[in-house]
Short mmCIF file of C-alpha atoms and ligand atoms in Angstrom, two decimals:
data_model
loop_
_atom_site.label_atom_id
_atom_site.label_comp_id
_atom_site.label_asym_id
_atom_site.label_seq_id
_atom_site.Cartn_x
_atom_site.Cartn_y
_atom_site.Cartn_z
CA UNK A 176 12.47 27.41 0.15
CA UNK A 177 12.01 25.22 3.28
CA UNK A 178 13.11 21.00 2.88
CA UNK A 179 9.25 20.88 3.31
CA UNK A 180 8.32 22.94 0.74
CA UNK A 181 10.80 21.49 -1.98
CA UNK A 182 9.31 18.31 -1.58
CA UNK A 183 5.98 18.79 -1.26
CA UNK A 184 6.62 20.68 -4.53
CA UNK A 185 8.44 18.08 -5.74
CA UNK A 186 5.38 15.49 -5.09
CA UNK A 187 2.90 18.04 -7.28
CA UNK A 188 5.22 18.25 -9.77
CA UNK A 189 4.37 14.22 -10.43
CA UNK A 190 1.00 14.31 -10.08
CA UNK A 191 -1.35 17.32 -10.30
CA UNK A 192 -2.17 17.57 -6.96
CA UNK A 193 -2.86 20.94 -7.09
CA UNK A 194 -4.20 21.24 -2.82
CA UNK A 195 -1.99 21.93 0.02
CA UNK A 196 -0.14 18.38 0.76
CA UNK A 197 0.70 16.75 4.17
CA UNK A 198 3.18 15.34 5.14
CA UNK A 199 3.19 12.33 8.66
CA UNK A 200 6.06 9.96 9.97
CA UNK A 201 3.36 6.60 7.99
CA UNK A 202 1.12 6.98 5.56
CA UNK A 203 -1.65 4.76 8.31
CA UNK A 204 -0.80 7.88 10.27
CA UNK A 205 -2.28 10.34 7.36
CA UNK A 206 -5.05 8.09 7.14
CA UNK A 207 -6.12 8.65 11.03
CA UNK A 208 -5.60 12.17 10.67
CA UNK A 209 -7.88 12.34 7.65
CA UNK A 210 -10.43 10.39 10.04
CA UNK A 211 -10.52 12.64 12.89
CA UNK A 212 -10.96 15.58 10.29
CA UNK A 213 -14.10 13.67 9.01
CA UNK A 214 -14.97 13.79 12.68
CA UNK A 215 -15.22 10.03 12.31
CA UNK A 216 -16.51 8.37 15.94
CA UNK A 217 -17.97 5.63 17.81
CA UNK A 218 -20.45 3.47 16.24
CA UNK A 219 -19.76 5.48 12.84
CA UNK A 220 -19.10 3.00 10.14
CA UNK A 221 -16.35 3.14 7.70
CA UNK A 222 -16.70 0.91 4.00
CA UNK A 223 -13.10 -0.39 2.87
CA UNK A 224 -12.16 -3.48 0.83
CA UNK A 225 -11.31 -6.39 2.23
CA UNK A 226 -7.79 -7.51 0.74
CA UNK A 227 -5.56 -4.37 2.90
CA UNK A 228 -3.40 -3.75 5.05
CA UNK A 229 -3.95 -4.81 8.55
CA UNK A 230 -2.86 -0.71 9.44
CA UNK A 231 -5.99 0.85 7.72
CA UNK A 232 -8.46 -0.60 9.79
CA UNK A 233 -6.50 -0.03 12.70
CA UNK A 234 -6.69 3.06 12.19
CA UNK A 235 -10.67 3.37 11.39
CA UNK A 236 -10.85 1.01 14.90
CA UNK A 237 -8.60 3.17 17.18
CA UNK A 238 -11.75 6.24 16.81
CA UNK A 239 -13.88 3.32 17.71
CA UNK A 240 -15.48 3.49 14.56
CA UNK A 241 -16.76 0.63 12.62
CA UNK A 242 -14.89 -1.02 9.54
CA UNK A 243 -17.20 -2.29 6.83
CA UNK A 244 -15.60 -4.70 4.26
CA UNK A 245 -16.69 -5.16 1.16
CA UNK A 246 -15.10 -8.07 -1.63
CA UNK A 247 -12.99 -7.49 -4.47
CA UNK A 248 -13.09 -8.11 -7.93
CA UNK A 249 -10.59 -10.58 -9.10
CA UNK A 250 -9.44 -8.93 -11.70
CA UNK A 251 -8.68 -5.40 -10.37
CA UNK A 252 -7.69 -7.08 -7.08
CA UNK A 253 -9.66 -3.73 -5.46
CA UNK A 254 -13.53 -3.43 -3.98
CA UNK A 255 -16.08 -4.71 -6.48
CA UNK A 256 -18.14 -1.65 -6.74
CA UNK A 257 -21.54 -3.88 -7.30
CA UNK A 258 -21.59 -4.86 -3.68
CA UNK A 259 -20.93 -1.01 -1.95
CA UNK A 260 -24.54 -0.27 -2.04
CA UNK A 261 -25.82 -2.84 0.23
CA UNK A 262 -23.07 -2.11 2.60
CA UNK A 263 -24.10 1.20 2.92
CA UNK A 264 -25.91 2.11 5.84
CA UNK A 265 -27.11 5.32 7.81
CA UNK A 266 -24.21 5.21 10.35
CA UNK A 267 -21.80 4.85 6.98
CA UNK A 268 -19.62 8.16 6.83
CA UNK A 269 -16.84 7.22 5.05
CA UNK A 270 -15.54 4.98 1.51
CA UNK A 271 -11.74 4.00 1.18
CA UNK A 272 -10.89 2.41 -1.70
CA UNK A 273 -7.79 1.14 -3.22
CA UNK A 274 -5.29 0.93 -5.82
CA UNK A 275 -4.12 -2.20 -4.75
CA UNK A 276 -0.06 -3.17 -6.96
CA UNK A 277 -1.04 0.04 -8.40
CA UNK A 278 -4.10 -0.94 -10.40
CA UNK A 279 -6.82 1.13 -10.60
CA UNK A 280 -10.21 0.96 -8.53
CA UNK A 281 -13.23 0.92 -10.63
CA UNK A 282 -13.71 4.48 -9.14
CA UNK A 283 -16.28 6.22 -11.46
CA UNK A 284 -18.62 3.72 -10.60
CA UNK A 285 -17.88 4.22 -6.77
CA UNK A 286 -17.97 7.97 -7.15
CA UNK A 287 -21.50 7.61 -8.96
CA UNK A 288 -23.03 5.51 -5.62
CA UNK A 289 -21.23 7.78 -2.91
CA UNK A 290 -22.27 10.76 -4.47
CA UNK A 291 -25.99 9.66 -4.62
CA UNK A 292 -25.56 8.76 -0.84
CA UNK A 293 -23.09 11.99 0.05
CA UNK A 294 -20.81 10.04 1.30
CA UNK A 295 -17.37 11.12 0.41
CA UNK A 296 -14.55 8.91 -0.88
CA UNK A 297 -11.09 8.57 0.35
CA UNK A 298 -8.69 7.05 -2.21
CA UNK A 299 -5.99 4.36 -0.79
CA UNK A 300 -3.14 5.79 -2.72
CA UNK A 301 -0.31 3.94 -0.98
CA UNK A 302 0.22 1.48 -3.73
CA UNK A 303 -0.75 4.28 -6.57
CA UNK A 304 0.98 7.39 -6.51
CA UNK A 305 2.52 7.92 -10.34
CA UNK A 306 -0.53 5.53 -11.80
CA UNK A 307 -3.57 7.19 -13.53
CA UNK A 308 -7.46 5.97 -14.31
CA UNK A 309 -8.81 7.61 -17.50
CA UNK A 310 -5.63 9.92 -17.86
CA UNK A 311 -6.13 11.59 -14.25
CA UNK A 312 -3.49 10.71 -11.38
CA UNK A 313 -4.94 8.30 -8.97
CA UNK A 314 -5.56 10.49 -5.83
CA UNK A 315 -7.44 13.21 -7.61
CA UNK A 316 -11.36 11.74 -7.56
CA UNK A 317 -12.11 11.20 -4.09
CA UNK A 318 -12.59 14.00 -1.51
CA UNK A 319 -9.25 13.20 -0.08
CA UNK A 320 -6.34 10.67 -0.75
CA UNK A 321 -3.38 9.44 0.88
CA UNK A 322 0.14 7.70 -0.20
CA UNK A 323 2.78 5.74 1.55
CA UNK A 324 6.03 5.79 0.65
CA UNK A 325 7.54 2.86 3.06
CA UNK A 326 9.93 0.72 1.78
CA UNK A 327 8.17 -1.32 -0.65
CA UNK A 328 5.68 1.42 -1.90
CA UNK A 329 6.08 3.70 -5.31
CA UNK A 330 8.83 5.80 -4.10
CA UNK A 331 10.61 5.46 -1.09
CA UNK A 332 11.30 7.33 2.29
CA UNK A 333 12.50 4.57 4.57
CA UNK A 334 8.90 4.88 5.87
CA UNK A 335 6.14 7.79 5.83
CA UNK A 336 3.27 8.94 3.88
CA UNK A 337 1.36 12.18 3.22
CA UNK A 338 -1.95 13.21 2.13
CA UNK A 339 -4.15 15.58 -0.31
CA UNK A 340 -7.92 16.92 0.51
CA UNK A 341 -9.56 18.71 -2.41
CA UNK A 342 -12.13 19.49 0.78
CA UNK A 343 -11.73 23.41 2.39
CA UNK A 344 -13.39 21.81 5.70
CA UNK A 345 -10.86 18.82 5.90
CA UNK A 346 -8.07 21.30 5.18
CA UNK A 347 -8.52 23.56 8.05
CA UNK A 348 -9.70 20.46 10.37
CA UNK A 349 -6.38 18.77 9.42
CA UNK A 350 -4.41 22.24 10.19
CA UNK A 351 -5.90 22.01 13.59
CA UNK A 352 -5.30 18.38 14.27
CA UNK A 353 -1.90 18.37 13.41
CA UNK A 354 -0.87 21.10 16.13
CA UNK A 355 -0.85 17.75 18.33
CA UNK A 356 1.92 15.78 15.43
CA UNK A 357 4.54 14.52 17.33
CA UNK A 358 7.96 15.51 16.49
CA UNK A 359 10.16 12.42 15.25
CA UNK A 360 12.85 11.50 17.73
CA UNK A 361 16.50 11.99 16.85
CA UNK A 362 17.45 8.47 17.83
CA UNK A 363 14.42 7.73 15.65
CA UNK A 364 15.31 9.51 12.27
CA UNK A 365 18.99 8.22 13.21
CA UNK A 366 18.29 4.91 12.68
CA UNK A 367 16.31 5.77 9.44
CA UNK A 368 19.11 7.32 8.06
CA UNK A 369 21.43 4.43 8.94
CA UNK A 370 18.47 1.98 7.37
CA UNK A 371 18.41 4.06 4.06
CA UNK A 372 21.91 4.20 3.91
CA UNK A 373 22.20 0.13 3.71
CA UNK A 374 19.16 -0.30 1.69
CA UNK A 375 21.12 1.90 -0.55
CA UNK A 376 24.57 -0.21 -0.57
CA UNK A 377 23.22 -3.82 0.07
CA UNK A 378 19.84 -4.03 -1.92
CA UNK A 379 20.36 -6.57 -4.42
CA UNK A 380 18.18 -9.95 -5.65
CA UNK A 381 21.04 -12.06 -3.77
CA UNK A 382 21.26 -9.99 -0.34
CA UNK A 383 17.19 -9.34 -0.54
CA UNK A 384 16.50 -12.15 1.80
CA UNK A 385 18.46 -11.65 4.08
CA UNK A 386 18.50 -7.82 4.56
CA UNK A 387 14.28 -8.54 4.81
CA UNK A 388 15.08 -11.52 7.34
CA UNK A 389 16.86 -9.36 10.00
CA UNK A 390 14.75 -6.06 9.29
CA UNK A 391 11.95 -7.83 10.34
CA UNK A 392 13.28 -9.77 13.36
CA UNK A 393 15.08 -6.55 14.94
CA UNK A 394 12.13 -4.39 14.02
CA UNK A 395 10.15 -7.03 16.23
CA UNK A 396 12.23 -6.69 19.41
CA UNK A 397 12.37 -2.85 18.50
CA UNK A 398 15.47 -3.08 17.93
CA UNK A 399 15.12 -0.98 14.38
CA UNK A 400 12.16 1.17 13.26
CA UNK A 401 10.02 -1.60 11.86
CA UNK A 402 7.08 -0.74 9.16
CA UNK A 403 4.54 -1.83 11.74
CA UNK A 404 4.78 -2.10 15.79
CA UNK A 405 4.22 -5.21 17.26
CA UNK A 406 0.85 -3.42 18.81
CA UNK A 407 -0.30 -2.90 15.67
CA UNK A 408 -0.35 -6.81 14.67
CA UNK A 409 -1.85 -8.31 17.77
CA UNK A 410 -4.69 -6.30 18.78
CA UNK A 411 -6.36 -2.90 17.27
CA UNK A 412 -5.28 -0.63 20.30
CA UNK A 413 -3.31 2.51 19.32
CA UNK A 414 0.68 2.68 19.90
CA UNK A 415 2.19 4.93 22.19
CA UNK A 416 3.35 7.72 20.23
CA UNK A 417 1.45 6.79 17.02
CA UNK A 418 0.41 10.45 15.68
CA UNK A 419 3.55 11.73 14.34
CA UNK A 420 4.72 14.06 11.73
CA UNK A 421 7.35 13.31 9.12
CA UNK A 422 11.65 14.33 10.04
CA UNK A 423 13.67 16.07 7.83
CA UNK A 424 15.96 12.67 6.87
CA UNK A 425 12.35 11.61 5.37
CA UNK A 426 11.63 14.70 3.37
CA UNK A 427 15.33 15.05 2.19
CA UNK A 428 15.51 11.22 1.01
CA UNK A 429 12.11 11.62 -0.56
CA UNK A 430 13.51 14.86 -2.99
CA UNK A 431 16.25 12.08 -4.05
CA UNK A 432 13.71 9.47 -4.86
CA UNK A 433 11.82 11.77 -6.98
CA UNK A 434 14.52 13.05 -9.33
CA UNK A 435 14.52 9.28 -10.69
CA UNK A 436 10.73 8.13 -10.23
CA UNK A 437 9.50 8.71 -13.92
CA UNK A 438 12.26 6.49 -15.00
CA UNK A 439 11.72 3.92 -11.98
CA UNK A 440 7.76 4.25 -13.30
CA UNK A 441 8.78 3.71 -16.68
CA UNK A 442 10.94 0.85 -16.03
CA UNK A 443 8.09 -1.06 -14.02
CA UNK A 444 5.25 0.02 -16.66
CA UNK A 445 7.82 -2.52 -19.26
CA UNK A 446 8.24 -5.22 -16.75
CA UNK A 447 4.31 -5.32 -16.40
CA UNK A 448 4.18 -5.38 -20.36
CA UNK A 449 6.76 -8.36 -20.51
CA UNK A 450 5.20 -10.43 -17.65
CA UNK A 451 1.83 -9.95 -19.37
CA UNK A 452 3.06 -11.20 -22.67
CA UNK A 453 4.58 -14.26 -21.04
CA UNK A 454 1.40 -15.18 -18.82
CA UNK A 455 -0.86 -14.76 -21.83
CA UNK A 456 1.66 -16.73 -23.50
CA UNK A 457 1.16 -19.08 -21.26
CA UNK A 458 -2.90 -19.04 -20.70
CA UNK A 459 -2.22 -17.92 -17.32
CA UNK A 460 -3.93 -15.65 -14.98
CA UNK A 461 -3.10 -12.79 -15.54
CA UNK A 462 -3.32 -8.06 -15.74
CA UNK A 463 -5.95 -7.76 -18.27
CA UNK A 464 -4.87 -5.16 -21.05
CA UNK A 465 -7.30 -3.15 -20.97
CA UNK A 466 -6.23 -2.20 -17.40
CA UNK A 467 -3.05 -1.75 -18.51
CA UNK A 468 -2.78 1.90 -19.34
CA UNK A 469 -3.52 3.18 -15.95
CA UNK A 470 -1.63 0.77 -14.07
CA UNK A 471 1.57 1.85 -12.09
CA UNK A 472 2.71 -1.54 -11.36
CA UNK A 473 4.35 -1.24 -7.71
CA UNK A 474 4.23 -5.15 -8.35
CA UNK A 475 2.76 -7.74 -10.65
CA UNK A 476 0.44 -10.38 -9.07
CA UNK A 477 0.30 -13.61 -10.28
CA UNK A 478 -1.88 -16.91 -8.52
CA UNK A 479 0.11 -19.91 -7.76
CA UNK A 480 -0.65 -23.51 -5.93
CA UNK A 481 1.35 -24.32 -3.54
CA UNK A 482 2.60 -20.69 -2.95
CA UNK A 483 4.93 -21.70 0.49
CA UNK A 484 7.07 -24.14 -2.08
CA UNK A 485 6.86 -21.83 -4.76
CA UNK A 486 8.44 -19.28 -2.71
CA UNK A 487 11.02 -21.26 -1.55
CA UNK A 488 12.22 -21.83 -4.87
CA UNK A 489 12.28 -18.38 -5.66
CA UNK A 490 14.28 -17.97 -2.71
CA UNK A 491 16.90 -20.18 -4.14
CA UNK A 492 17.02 -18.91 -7.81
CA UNK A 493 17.52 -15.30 -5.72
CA UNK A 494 13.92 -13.98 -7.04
CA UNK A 495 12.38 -10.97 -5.05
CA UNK A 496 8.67 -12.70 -4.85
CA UNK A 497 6.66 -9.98 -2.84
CA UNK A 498 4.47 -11.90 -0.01
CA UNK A 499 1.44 -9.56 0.46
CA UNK A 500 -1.35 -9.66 0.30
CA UNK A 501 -1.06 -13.08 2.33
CA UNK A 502 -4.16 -12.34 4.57
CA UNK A 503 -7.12 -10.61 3.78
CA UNK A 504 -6.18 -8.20 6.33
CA UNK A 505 -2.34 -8.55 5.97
CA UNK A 506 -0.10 -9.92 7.90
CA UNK A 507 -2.44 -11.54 10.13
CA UNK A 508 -3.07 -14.80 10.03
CA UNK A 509 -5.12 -15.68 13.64
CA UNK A 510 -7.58 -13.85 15.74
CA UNK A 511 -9.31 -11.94 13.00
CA UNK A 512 -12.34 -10.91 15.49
CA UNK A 513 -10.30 -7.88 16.48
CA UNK A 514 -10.13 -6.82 13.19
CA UNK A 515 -14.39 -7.60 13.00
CA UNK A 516 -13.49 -9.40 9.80
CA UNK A 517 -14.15 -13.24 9.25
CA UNK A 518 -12.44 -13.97 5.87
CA UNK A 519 -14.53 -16.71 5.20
CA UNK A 520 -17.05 -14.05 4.32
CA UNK A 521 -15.27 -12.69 1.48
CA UNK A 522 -14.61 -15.48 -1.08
CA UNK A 523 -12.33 -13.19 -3.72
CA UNK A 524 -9.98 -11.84 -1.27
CA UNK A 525 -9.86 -15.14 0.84
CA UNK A 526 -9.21 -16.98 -2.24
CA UNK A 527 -6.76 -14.05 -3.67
CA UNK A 528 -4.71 -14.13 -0.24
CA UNK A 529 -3.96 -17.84 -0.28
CA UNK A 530 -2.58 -17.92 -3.89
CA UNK A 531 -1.23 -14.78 -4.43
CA UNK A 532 2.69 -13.55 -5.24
CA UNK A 533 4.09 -10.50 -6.71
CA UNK A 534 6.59 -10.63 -8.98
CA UNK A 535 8.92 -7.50 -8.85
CA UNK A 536 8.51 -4.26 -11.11
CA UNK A 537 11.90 -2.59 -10.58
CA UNK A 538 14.41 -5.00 -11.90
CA UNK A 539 16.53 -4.73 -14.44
CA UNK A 540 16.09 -8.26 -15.44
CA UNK A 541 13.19 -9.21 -15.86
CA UNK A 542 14.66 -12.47 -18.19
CA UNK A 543 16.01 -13.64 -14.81
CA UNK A 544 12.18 -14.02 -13.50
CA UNK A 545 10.85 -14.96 -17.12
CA UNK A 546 13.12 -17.41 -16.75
CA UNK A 547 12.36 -19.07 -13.29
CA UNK A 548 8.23 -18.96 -13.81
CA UNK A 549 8.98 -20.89 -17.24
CA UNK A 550 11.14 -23.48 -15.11
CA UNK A 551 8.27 -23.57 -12.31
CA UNK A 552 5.21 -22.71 -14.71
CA UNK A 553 3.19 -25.65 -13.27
CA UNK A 554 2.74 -23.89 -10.22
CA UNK A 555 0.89 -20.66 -12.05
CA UNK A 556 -2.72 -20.69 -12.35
C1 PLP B 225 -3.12 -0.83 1.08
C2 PLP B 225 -2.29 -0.17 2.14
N1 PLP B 225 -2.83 0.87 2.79
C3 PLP B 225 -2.12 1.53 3.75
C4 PLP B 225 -0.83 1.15 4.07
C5 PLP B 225 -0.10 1.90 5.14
O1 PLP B 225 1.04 2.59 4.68
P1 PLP B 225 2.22 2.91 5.69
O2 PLP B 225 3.04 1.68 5.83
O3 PLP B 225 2.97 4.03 5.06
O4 PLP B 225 1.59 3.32 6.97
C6 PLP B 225 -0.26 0.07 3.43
C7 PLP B 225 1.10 -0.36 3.80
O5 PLP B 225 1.69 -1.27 3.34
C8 PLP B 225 -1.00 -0.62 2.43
O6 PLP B 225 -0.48 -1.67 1.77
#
């Protein structure tokens, strides 16, 4: 069986995603392929929530296509299905939604509105894949999903992403599209392997900082494959060399990561369970219960005041705080016009973005973190 095959395989045998899978170099990249197989345009508008990743927009903006944000709920940290119908217009042809740390949209209730408008759904899996809502894998309502798996994301490939349709039209639309992929370069999947390999030796709570500190600085001068291009974070035109498929060193790494992921799934699901216990504990905000079961857990939020000294702390004591979602369209920070988003207009995520941490799923110790928000605990809301 072809590397391809094996780990698309290898990705069903997770997740009943029963449709032909594909597989792109980001998973932003999947998400403008699934775009131009909606035939998305100019002037069409696109309804997403508005805590996300600066990179799905982009995408929806580089067709010349509309984004529509809607708020979240504070609780689920995703769209707050109660305000989707009065975003919907007649140029609407598209709804992403999320599962934002891993926690579960509220999707039944968006399925119910789209479907009464026929306007199909495409679920944001990048921060879901292994999660479920009402016992079915995230991924497997909409009309089409996709799922990153970048560094930071359920399971890893260095960087890529791939995506499912459950729609015949989108499948043979996306067959067509992707004749034009283009093929990683060697240099390219070179330096992935070289990144993977040190991510693999050096990741640890005490080198964390660091390794993130100079990933991000040489991935700004280009210097290393970055998770985003420079482009990407100053203005919403496309890169050069944006639409491109996923290399072998991506597939073969992502076979590895999945012989270990219902352990890595299980292990986070427990850390979730113990940092709940301690926030309620506590009285402090915190994963509700009853959206427990579903959850995957990439990452547990928690609110804070004072987040920049917070985090330095952490720094010190050698705790992996996760810094996203720090904008409502994340990273940026300035110049939110090009995104057509003022954040002032959505009081949830605005609010969410300024206070918000994640504490780390995949560590062995989660006393050592117990033990740092007990020493810090007036910081927590
Ligand atoms: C919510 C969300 N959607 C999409 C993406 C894009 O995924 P990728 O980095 O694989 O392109 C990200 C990346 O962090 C994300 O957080």
């Amino acid at each position: 069986m072809s590397l391809e095959n094996q780990f698309k395989q290898k990705i069903t045998s997770y997740t009943p995603l029963d449709q032909p899978i594909f597989l792109y170099w980001k998973g932003r990249v999947g998400l403008y392929a699934l775009l131009k197989a909606y035939k998305i345009r100019a002037n069409d508008e696109v309804i997403l929530p508005a805590y996300t990743c600066v990179v799905v927009p982009n995408a929806i903006i580089y067709l010349g296509a509309k984004p529509v944000y809607i708020d979240i709920e504070k609780n689920t940290y995703n769209m707050d299905p109660k305000l989707l119908k009065k975003a919907i217009t007649d140029q609407t042809k598209l709804i992403i939604c999320q599962n934002t740390y891993g926690l579960s949209t509220n999707i039944e209730e968006i399925l119910n509105i789209s479907k009464s408008y026929s306007i199909p759904v495409i679920e944001d899996c990048t921060h879901g894949f292994g999660g479920t809502y009402n016992e079915k894998p995230n991924g497997s309502f909409g009309d089409s999903a996709f799922f990153s798996t970048q560094w930071n994301k359920p399971f890893s490939t260095g960087i890529g992403g791939f995506i499912v349709t459950y729609n015949p039209l989108i499948q043979s639309n996306l067959e067509e599209i992707n004749k034009s992929l283009i093929k990683p370069r060697f240099m390219e999947t070179a330096m992935l392997s070289v990144l993977i390999t040190i991510r693999k030796y050096l990741f640890s709570d005490k080198f964390y900082f660091k390794l993130v500190k100079w990933y991000r600085l040489l991935s700004q001068y280009h210097l290393v494959i970055g998770s985003s291009q420079k482009d990407e974070l100053q203005n919403s035109q496309i890169p050069k060399d944006y639409f491109k498929g996923m290399s072998s060193t991506q597939m073969r790494e992502g076979i590895v990561q999945l012989d270990t992921f219902k352990d890595l799934l299980r292990m986070r699901k427990k850390n979730g369970d113990v940092y709940t216990n301690f926030l309620k504990k506590h009285d402090k905000a915190h994963v509700p219960r009853s959206l427990h079961k579903d959850h995957s857990f990439l990452c547990y939020p928690i609110l804070v005041e004072n987040r920049a000294h917070f985090q330095k702390l952490a720094k010190k004591a050698h705790i992996r705080l996760g810094d996203w979602f720090n904008s409502v369209i994340h990273p940026i920070q300035h110049n939110f016009h090009h995104w057509q988003i003022d954040p002032n207009s959505f009081p949830n995520a605005d609010y969410i973005s300024k206070h918000v941490v994640t504490l780390p799923t995949d560590t062995k110790h989660p006393e050592k973190i117990l033990k740092y928000l007990e020493k810090n605990i007036a910081y927590l809301k």
